[in-house]
mmCIF file of C-alpha atoms in Angstrom:
data_model
loop_
_atom_site.group_PDB
_atom_site.id
_atom_site.type_symbol
_atom_site.label_atom_id
_atom_site.label_comp_id
_atom_site.label_asym_id
_atom_site.label_seq_id
_atom_site.Cartn_x
_atom_site.Cartn_y
_atom_site.Cartn_z
ATOM 1 C CA MET O 3 48.710 45.413 -15.062
ATOM 2 C CA SER O 4 47.813 41.855 -13.934
ATOM 3 C CA VAL O 5 50.396 39.170 -13.553
ATOM 4 C CA THR O 6 49.443 35.757 -14.086
ATOM 5 C CA HIS O 7 51.401 32.868 -12.521
ATOM 6 C CA ALA O 8 51.485 29.350 -13.819
ATOM 7 C CA ALA O 9 50.168 26.525 -11.953
ATOM 8 C CA PRO O 10 53.130 24.476 -10.581
ATOM 9 C CA ARG O 11 53.397 20.957 -12.561
ATOM 10 C CA ALA O 12 53.425 17.929 -10.651
ATOM 11 C CA GLY O 13 56.514 15.774 -11.312
ATOM 12 C CA ALA O 14 57.019 11.981 -11.673
ATOM 13 C CA ALA O 15 57.770 11.730 -7.894
ATOM 14 C CA ASP O 16 54.552 13.536 -6.984
ATOM 15 C CA VAL O 17 52.329 11.634 -9.153
ATOM 16 C CA ALA O 18 53.838 8.241 -7.689
ATOM 17 C CA ARG O 19 53.206 9.604 -4.238
ATOM 18 C CA TRP O 20 49.668 10.330 -4.983
ATOM 19 C CA LYS O 21 49.225 7.059 -6.643
ATOM 20 C CA ALA O 22 50.564 5.201 -3.744
ATOM 21 C CA ARG O 23 48.117 7.136 -1.093
ATOM 22 C CA LEU O 24 45.074 7.029 -3.458
ATOM 23 C CA PRO O 25 45.638 4.073 -5.938
ATOM 24 C CA ARG O 26 41.838 3.969 -6.962
ATOM 25 C CA ALA O 27 41.818 7.687 -8.149
ATOM 26 C CA PHE O 28 44.177 6.396 -11.055
ATOM 27 C CA GLY O 29 42.079 3.668 -12.267
ATOM 28 C CA PRO O 30 41.897 0.066 -11.420
ATOM 29 C CA SER O 31 44.564 -2.230 -10.388
ATOM 30 C CA PRO O 32 45.624 -5.105 -12.528
ATOM 31 C CA ARG O 33 44.156 -7.107 -10.035
ATOM 32 C CA GLN O 34 40.947 -5.566 -10.364
ATOM 33 C CA ARG O 35 41.011 -5.708 -14.030
ATOM 34 C CA GLY O 36 41.591 -9.455 -13.818
ATOM 35 C CA TRP O 37 38.727 -10.035 -11.587
ATOM 36 C CA ARG O 38 36.256 -7.760 -13.849
ATOM 37 C CA LEU O 39 37.631 -10.091 -17.013
ATOM 38 C CA ALA O 40 36.784 -13.053 -15.115
ATOM 39 C CA GLY O 41 33.297 -11.971 -13.990
ATOM 40 C CA ALA O 42 32.561 -10.957 -17.830
ATOM 41 C CA ALA O 43 33.909 -14.569 -18.975
ATOM 42 C CA VAL O 44 31.428 -16.271 -16.351
ATOM 43 C CA PHE O 45 28.692 -14.157 -17.414
ATOM 44 C CA LEU O 46 29.195 -14.859 -20.914
ATOM 45 C CA ALA O 47 29.644 -18.769 -20.420
ATOM 46 C CA TRP O 48 26.467 -18.722 -18.354
ATOM 47 C CA LEU O 49 24.633 -16.786 -21.086
ATOM 48 C CA ALA O 50 25.817 -19.044 -23.892
ATOM 49 C CA TRP O 51 24.659 -22.136 -21.489
ATOM 50 C CA ALA O 52 21.237 -20.589 -20.841
ATOM 51 C CA LEU O 53 20.751 -20.133 -24.807
ATOM 52 C CA TRP O 54 21.945 -23.696 -25.181
ATOM 53 C CA LEU O 55 19.744 -25.080 -22.640
ATOM 54 C CA PHE O 56 16.499 -23.472 -23.973
ATOM 55 C CA ASP O 57 17.634 -24.153 -27.272
ATOM 56 C CA ILE O 58 17.111 -20.301 -28.398
ATOM 57 C CA THR O 59 18.320 -20.227 -32.048
ATOM 58 C CA PRO O 60 17.711 -17.603 -34.718
ATOM 59 C CA GLN O 61 15.845 -20.031 -36.747
ATOM 60 C CA ARG O 62 13.145 -20.769 -33.942
ATOM 61 C CA LEU O 63 12.964 -17.100 -33.295
ATOM 62 C CA TRP O 64 12.158 -16.261 -37.006
ATOM 63 C CA ASN O 65 9.679 -19.040 -37.022
ATOM 64 C CA GLY O 66 8.033 -17.802 -33.833
ATOM 65 C CA LEU O 67 7.799 -14.204 -35.280
ATOM 66 C CA SER O 68 6.454 -15.570 -38.605
ATOM 67 C CA GLY O 69 3.675 -17.407 -36.479
ATOM 68 C CA LEU O 70 3.113 -14.319 -34.437
ATOM 69 C CA PHE O 71 2.478 -12.072 -37.387
ATOM 70 C CA THR O 72 0.012 -14.837 -38.831
ATOM 71 C CA ILE O 73 -1.883 -14.579 -35.465
ATOM 72 C CA ILE O 74 -1.964 -10.963 -35.690
ATOM 73 C CA ARG O 75 -3.411 -10.988 -39.468
ATOM 74 C CA LEU O 76 -6.128 -13.348 -38.093
ATOM 75 C CA MET O 77 -6.959 -10.910 -35.334
ATOM 76 C CA ILE O 78 -7.780 -8.188 -37.821
ATOM 77 C CA PRO O 79 -10.690 -7.031 -37.826
ATOM 78 C CA PRO O 80 -11.740 -7.744 -34.297
ATOM 79 C CA SER O 81 -15.246 -9.300 -33.767
ATOM 80 C CA PRO O 82 -17.279 -9.983 -30.759
ATOM 81 C CA GLY O 83 -18.526 -13.008 -32.348
ATOM 82 C CA GLU O 84 -21.992 -14.499 -31.708
ATOM 83 C CA LEU O 85 -21.454 -15.155 -27.798
ATOM 84 C CA TRP O 86 -20.670 -11.276 -27.026
ATOM 85 C CA GLY O 87 -22.929 -11.357 -23.967
ATOM 86 C CA ASP O 88 -20.526 -14.047 -22.370
ATOM 87 C CA ILE O 89 -17.542 -11.874 -23.116
ATOM 88 C CA LEU O 90 -19.254 -8.962 -21.351
ATOM 89 C CA LYS O 91 -20.193 -11.136 -18.358
ATOM 90 C CA GLY O 92 -16.681 -12.546 -18.295
ATOM 91 C CA ILE O 93 -15.233 -8.908 -17.923
ATOM 92 C CA ALA O 94 -17.744 -8.071 -15.341
ATOM 93 C CA GLU O 95 -16.905 -11.213 -13.489
ATOM 94 C CA SER O 96 -13.005 -10.234 -13.778
ATOM 95 C CA VAL O 97 -13.735 -6.652 -12.170
ATOM 96 C CA ALA O 98 -15.755 -8.131 -9.627
ATOM 97 C CA MET O 99 -13.157 -10.713 -8.563
ATOM 98 C CA ALA O 100 -10.455 -7.799 -8.322
ATOM 99 C CA PHE O 101 -12.847 -5.622 -6.248
ATOM 100 C CA LEU O 102 -13.776 -8.404 -3.732
ATOM 101 C CA GLY O 103 -10.206 -9.583 -3.583
ATOM 102 C CA THR O 104 -8.674 -6.241 -3.064
ATOM 103 C CA VAL O 105 -11.274 -5.049 -0.538
ATOM 104 C CA LEU O 106 -10.882 -8.233 1.788
ATOM 105 C CA ALA O 107 -7.161 -8.035 1.603
ATOM 106 C CA ALA O 108 -7.119 -4.253 2.382
ATOM 107 C CA VAL O 109 -9.500 -4.679 5.100
ATOM 108 C CA VAL O 110 -7.627 -7.677 6.903
ATOM 109 C CA ALA O 111 -4.162 -6.112 6.239
ATOM 110 C CA ILE O 112 -4.980 -3.263 8.200
ATOM 111 C CA PRO O 113 -4.565 -5.034 11.819
ATOM 112 C CA LEU O 114 -1.972 -7.387 10.392
ATOM 113 C CA GLY O 115 -0.053 -4.357 9.420
ATOM 114 C CA PHE O 116 -0.003 -2.621 12.850
ATOM 115 C CA LEU O 117 0.917 -5.966 14.388
ATOM 116 C CA GLY O 118 3.922 -6.033 11.823
ATOM 117 C CA ALA O 119 5.122 -2.354 12.650
ATOM 118 C CA ARG O 120 7.916 -1.848 14.861
ATOM 119 C CA ASN O 121 6.588 1.244 16.651
ATOM 120 C CA ILE O 122 3.615 -0.515 17.424
ATOM 121 C CA VAL O 123 4.510 -4.191 18.622
ATOM 122 C CA THR O 124 7.678 -4.170 20.738
ATOM 123 C CA SER O 125 8.017 -7.935 20.816
ATOM 124 C CA THR O 126 10.673 -8.519 18.343
ATOM 125 C CA LEU O 127 9.664 -12.480 17.982
ATOM 126 C CA LEU O 128 6.149 -11.770 17.307
ATOM 127 C CA ARG O 129 7.129 -9.054 14.795
ATOM 128 C CA PHE O 130 9.847 -11.195 12.980
ATOM 129 C CA SER O 131 7.510 -14.167 12.816
ATOM 130 C CA LEU O 132 4.696 -12.162 11.332
ATOM 131 C CA ARG O 133 6.981 -10.567 8.786
ATOM 132 C CA ARG O 134 8.338 -13.955 7.746
ATOM 133 C CA VAL O 135 4.725 -15.105 7.135
ATOM 134 C CA PHE O 136 4.141 -12.187 4.972
ATOM 135 C CA ASP O 137 7.315 -13.164 3.121
ATOM 136 C CA GLY O 138 6.209 -16.787 2.589
ATOM 137 C CA LEU O 139 2.782 -15.842 1.184
ATOM 138 C CA ARG O 140 4.121 -13.294 -1.125
ATOM 139 C CA GLY O 141 6.543 -15.933 -2.259
ATOM 140 C CA VAL O 142 3.924 -17.739 -3.844
ATOM 141 C CA ASP O 143 2.248 -16.616 -7.337
ATOM 142 C CA GLN O 144 -1.125 -15.885 -7.696
ATOM 143 C CA LEU O 145 -1.525 -18.612 -10.349
ATOM 144 C CA ILE O 146 -0.362 -21.192 -7.767
ATOM 145 C CA TRP O 147 -2.968 -19.900 -5.203
ATOM 146 C CA ALA O 148 -5.629 -20.189 -7.902
ATOM 147 C CA LEU O 149 -4.797 -23.778 -8.772
ATOM 148 C CA ALA O 150 -4.989 -24.652 -5.143
ATOM 149 C CA PHE O 151 -8.193 -22.863 -4.558
ATOM 150 C CA VAL O 152 -9.666 -24.365 -7.597
ATOM 151 C CA ARG O 153 -8.944 -27.812 -6.312
ATOM 152 C CA ALA O 154 -10.289 -26.671 -2.860
ATOM 153 C CA VAL O 155 -13.364 -24.879 -3.555
ATOM 154 C CA GLY O 156 -14.018 -26.047 -7.265
ATOM 155 C CA LEU O 157 -14.097 -24.001 -10.555
ATOM 156 C CA GLY O 158 -15.441 -20.503 -10.451
ATOM 157 C CA PRO O 159 -14.870 -16.975 -9.506
ATOM 158 C CA LEU O 160 -14.516 -18.042 -5.695
ATOM 159 C CA ALA O 161 -11.259 -19.630 -6.350
ATOM 160 C CA GLY O 162 -9.928 -16.395 -8.171
ATOM 161 C CA VAL O 163 -11.135 -14.212 -4.960
ATOM 162 C CA LEU O 164 -9.560 -16.341 -2.606
ATOM 163 C CA ALA O 165 -6.205 -16.403 -4.672
ATOM 164 C CA LEU O 166 -6.214 -12.604 -5.022
ATOM 165 C CA PHE O 167 -7.029 -12.144 -1.371
ATOM 166 C CA VAL O 168 -4.121 -14.401 -0.088
ATOM 167 C CA SER O 169 -1.546 -13.048 -2.519
ATOM 168 C CA ASP O 170 -2.570 -9.256 -1.728
ATOM 169 C CA LEU O 171 -2.910 -9.840 2.110
ATOM 170 C CA ALA O 172 0.797 -10.513 2.603
ATOM 171 C CA THR O 173 2.133 -7.546 0.213
ATOM 172 C CA LEU O 174 -0.497 -4.924 1.751
ATOM 173 C CA SER O 175 0.364 -6.203 5.261
ATOM 174 C CA LYS O 176 4.038 -5.326 4.607
ATOM 175 C CA LEU O 177 3.250 -1.956 2.757
ATOM 176 C CA TYR O 178 0.879 -0.851 5.775
ATOM 177 C CA ALA O 179 3.542 -1.762 8.349
ATOM 178 C CA GLU O 180 6.319 0.204 6.566
ATOM 179 C CA ALA O 181 3.871 3.210 6.362
ATOM 180 C CA ILE O 182 2.715 2.888 9.916
ATOM 181 C CA GLU O 183 6.678 2.761 11.176
ATOM 182 C CA ASN O 184 7.211 6.036 9.186
ATOM 183 C CA ALA O 185 4.446 7.777 10.790
ATOM 184 C CA GLU O 186 5.174 10.827 12.741
ATOM 185 C CA ARG O 187 5.335 9.983 16.339
ATOM 186 C CA ARG O 188 4.604 13.574 17.873
ATOM 187 C CA GLN O 189 0.820 13.111 17.147
ATOM 188 C CA ALA O 190 0.782 9.962 18.971
ATOM 189 C CA GLU O 191 2.963 11.169 22.078
ATOM 190 C CA GLY O 192 0.604 14.235 22.136
ATOM 191 C CA VAL O 193 -2.513 12.040 22.485
ATOM 192 C CA VAL O 194 -0.798 10.061 25.361
ATOM 193 C CA ALA O 195 0.377 13.279 26.990
ATOM 194 C CA ALA O 196 -3.113 14.413 27.060
ATOM 195 C CA GLY O 197 -4.347 11.215 28.974
ATOM 196 C CA GLY O 198 -5.212 8.937 26.210
ATOM 197 C CA SER O 199 -4.333 5.307 26.220
ATOM 198 C CA ARG O 200 -2.009 3.323 23.648
ATOM 199 C CA LEU O 201 -4.998 2.307 21.834
ATOM 200 C CA MET O 202 -6.295 6.063 21.593
ATOM 201 C CA ALA O 203 -2.782 7.031 20.301
ATOM 202 C CA VAL O 204 -2.988 4.614 17.626
ATOM 203 C CA ARG O 205 -6.431 5.352 16.588
ATOM 204 C CA PHE O 206 -6.263 9.321 16.767
ATOM 205 C CA GLY O 207 -2.535 9.835 16.472
ATOM 206 C CA ILE O 208 -1.400 7.146 13.854
ATOM 207 C CA LEU O 209 -4.275 5.910 11.715
ATOM 208 C CA PRO O 210 -5.409 9.307 10.489
ATOM 209 C CA GLN O 211 -1.653 9.720 9.224
ATOM 210 C CA VAL O 212 -1.381 6.445 7.420
ATOM 211 C CA LEU O 213 -5.119 5.915 6.283
ATOM 212 C CA PRO O 214 -4.973 7.980 2.986
ATOM 213 C CA VAL O 215 -1.659 6.157 1.900
ATOM 214 C CA MET O 216 -3.569 2.661 2.803
ATOM 215 C CA LEU O 217 -6.428 3.713 0.819
ATOM 216 C CA ALA O 218 -4.229 4.847 -2.222
ATOM 217 C CA GLN O 219 -2.287 1.570 -2.241
ATOM 218 C CA ALA O 220 -5.558 -0.605 -2.151
ATOM 219 C CA LEU O 221 -6.784 1.484 -5.186
ATOM 220 C CA TYR O 222 -3.486 0.764 -7.054
ATOM 221 C CA PHE O 223 -3.829 -2.990 -6.037
ATOM 222 C CA PHE O 224 -7.504 -3.009 -7.339
ATOM 223 C CA GLU O 225 -6.037 -1.800 -10.777
ATOM 224 C CA SER O 226 -3.400 -4.496 -10.703
ATOM 225 C CA ASN O 227 -5.760 -7.426 -9.587
ATOM 226 C CA THR O 228 -8.168 -6.503 -12.718
ATOM 227 C CA ARG O 229 -5.290 -7.566 -14.991
ATOM 228 C CA SER O 230 -4.404 -10.381 -12.651
ATOM 229 C CA ALA O 231 -8.088 -11.508 -12.469
ATOM 230 C CA SER O 232 -8.183 -11.962 -16.333
ATOM 231 C CA ILE O 233 -5.435 -14.522 -16.332
ATOM 232 C CA LEU O 234 -6.622 -16.447 -13.522
ATOM 233 C CA GLY O 235 -9.763 -17.461 -15.516
ATOM 234 C CA VAL O 236 -7.204 -19.606 -17.738
ATOM 235 C CA VAL O 237 -6.718 -22.133 -14.720
ATOM 236 C CA GLY O 238 -10.309 -22.169 -13.995
ATOM 237 C CA ALA O 239 -10.728 -19.708 -11.274
ATOM 238 C CA GLY O 240 -13.407 -17.488 -13.096
ATOM 239 C CA GLY O 241 -13.283 -14.275 -15.220
ATOM 240 C CA ILE O 242 -12.579 -13.324 -18.810
ATOM 241 C CA GLY O 243 -9.266 -15.455 -18.943
ATOM 242 C CA LEU O 244 -11.785 -18.618 -19.541
ATOM 243 C CA GLN O 245 -13.273 -16.862 -22.512
ATOM 244 C CA ILE O 246 -9.690 -16.134 -23.939
ATOM 245 C CA ALA O 247 -8.752 -19.772 -23.406
ATOM 246 C CA GLU O 248 -11.756 -21.134 -24.914
ATOM 247 C CA ARG O 249 -11.382 -19.076 -28.152
ATOM 248 C CA ILE O 250 -7.607 -19.639 -28.432
ATOM 249 C CA LYS O 251 -8.342 -23.382 -28.565
ATOM 250 C CA VAL O 252 -10.685 -23.131 -31.248
ATOM 251 C CA ARG O 253 -8.473 -20.430 -33.113
ATOM 252 C CA HIS O 254 -11.273 -17.659 -33.089
ATOM 253 C CA TRP O 255 -8.434 -15.152 -33.153
ATOM 254 C CA ASP O 256 -10.710 -12.196 -34.314
ATOM 255 C CA GLU O 257 -12.779 -12.645 -30.905
ATOM 256 C CA VAL O 258 -9.451 -12.904 -28.935
ATOM 257 C CA ALA O 259 -8.518 -9.360 -30.201
ATOM 258 C CA PHE O 260 -11.997 -8.069 -29.382
ATOM 259 C CA ILE O 261 -11.606 -9.335 -25.756
ATOM 260 C CA ILE O 262 -8.004 -8.074 -25.608
ATOM 261 C CA ILE O 263 -9.089 -4.514 -26.646
ATOM 262 C CA LEU O 264 -11.981 -4.546 -24.229
ATOM 263 C CA MET O 265 -9.677 -5.655 -21.409
ATOM 264 C CA VAL O 266 -7.336 -2.680 -22.173
ATOM 265 C CA ILE O 267 -10.231 -0.278 -22.178
ATOM 266 C CA THR O 268 -11.519 -1.494 -18.730
ATOM 267 C CA VAL O 269 -8.164 -1.407 -17.156
ATOM 268 C CA ALA O 270 -7.324 2.144 -18.501
ATOM 269 C CA LEU O 271 -10.543 3.161 -17.255
ATOM 270 C CA ILE O 272 -9.823 1.885 -13.878
ATOM 271 C CA ASP O 273 -6.490 3.372 -13.990
ATOM 272 C CA TRP O 274 -7.833 6.602 -14.805
ATOM 273 C CA ILE O 275 -10.499 6.446 -11.966
ATOM 274 C CA GLY O 276 -8.082 5.144 -9.357
ATOM 275 C CA GLY O 277 -5.338 7.640 -10.174
ATOM 276 C CA LYS O 278 -7.697 10.643 -9.516
ATOM 277 C CA LEU O 279 -8.799 9.169 -6.327
ATOM 278 C CA ARG O 280 -5.220 8.471 -5.246
ATOM 279 C CA ARG O 281 -4.045 12.051 -6.145
ATOM 280 C CA ARG O 282 -7.264 13.269 -4.244
ATOM 281 C CA LEU O 283 -6.754 11.118 -1.110
ATOM 282 C CA ILE O 284 -3.030 11.970 -0.662
ATOM 283 C CA GLY O 285 -3.443 15.399 -1.862
ATOM 284 C CA GLY O 286 -0.529 15.560 -4.296
ATOM 285 C CA ARG O 287 -0.990 17.244 -7.469
ATOM 286 C CA GLU O 288 2.719 17.056 -8.184
ATOM 287 C CA MET O 289 2.135 13.279 -8.993
ATOM 288 C CA ARG O 290 0.707 14.333 -12.388
#
């Protein structure tokens, strides 16, 4: 015959004692509630000010949606128009811009990534300065770089390639440096222990570890740059963006819809190919 024992109940004194020792376990204090209410009030005031500043009203939103639905109706059915050859040329130009910009950035970013890695460059000043340069370059949007290079080298795909190159160079250099810092040190130490130089340790001990990751990241940037190259043409940096801008000006929405569909198909195809290559490079089928 089993005997059950009731758990002792905590009295008011016990609760008060535990509340004094662990006040956060019993909920926020009145001071914390006050700070939360004050923060919520500040956030709501900021939100109301932003809506007033940008003149965001239900009437404007309704009128905008009505105009958007009108544009969508004019897009159906999509049509390539008479200048469909220019559209195909623009798509090919955008893909070529993305490819050249990505390849140049990926190649130049490899030595910069090694210079920015903590386990390669021991000089804190050099590494810190180089990292801040990366941050500065990444802080400027690709469209700003495209506008600058259009003024420097003129209209055309060259400005777009340079804009993609500079923008991706800083980001890839930072990603490469982080990958190098996370590499296994034992392989490099083994090369040095076998009599190899520091350069040989980097070449045979670290680079084989991080090279698949670098290639996978470059493939992802190629896919992303294909979309970006389509926008750079709006500011005169070549690509399909110029074709879109011209047709929007003359309100040929059916041709705009055809270009958008073609862009989606192109990006999806590159994404599919790039995904298969990335999984093959890093050897991870679990990424699916």
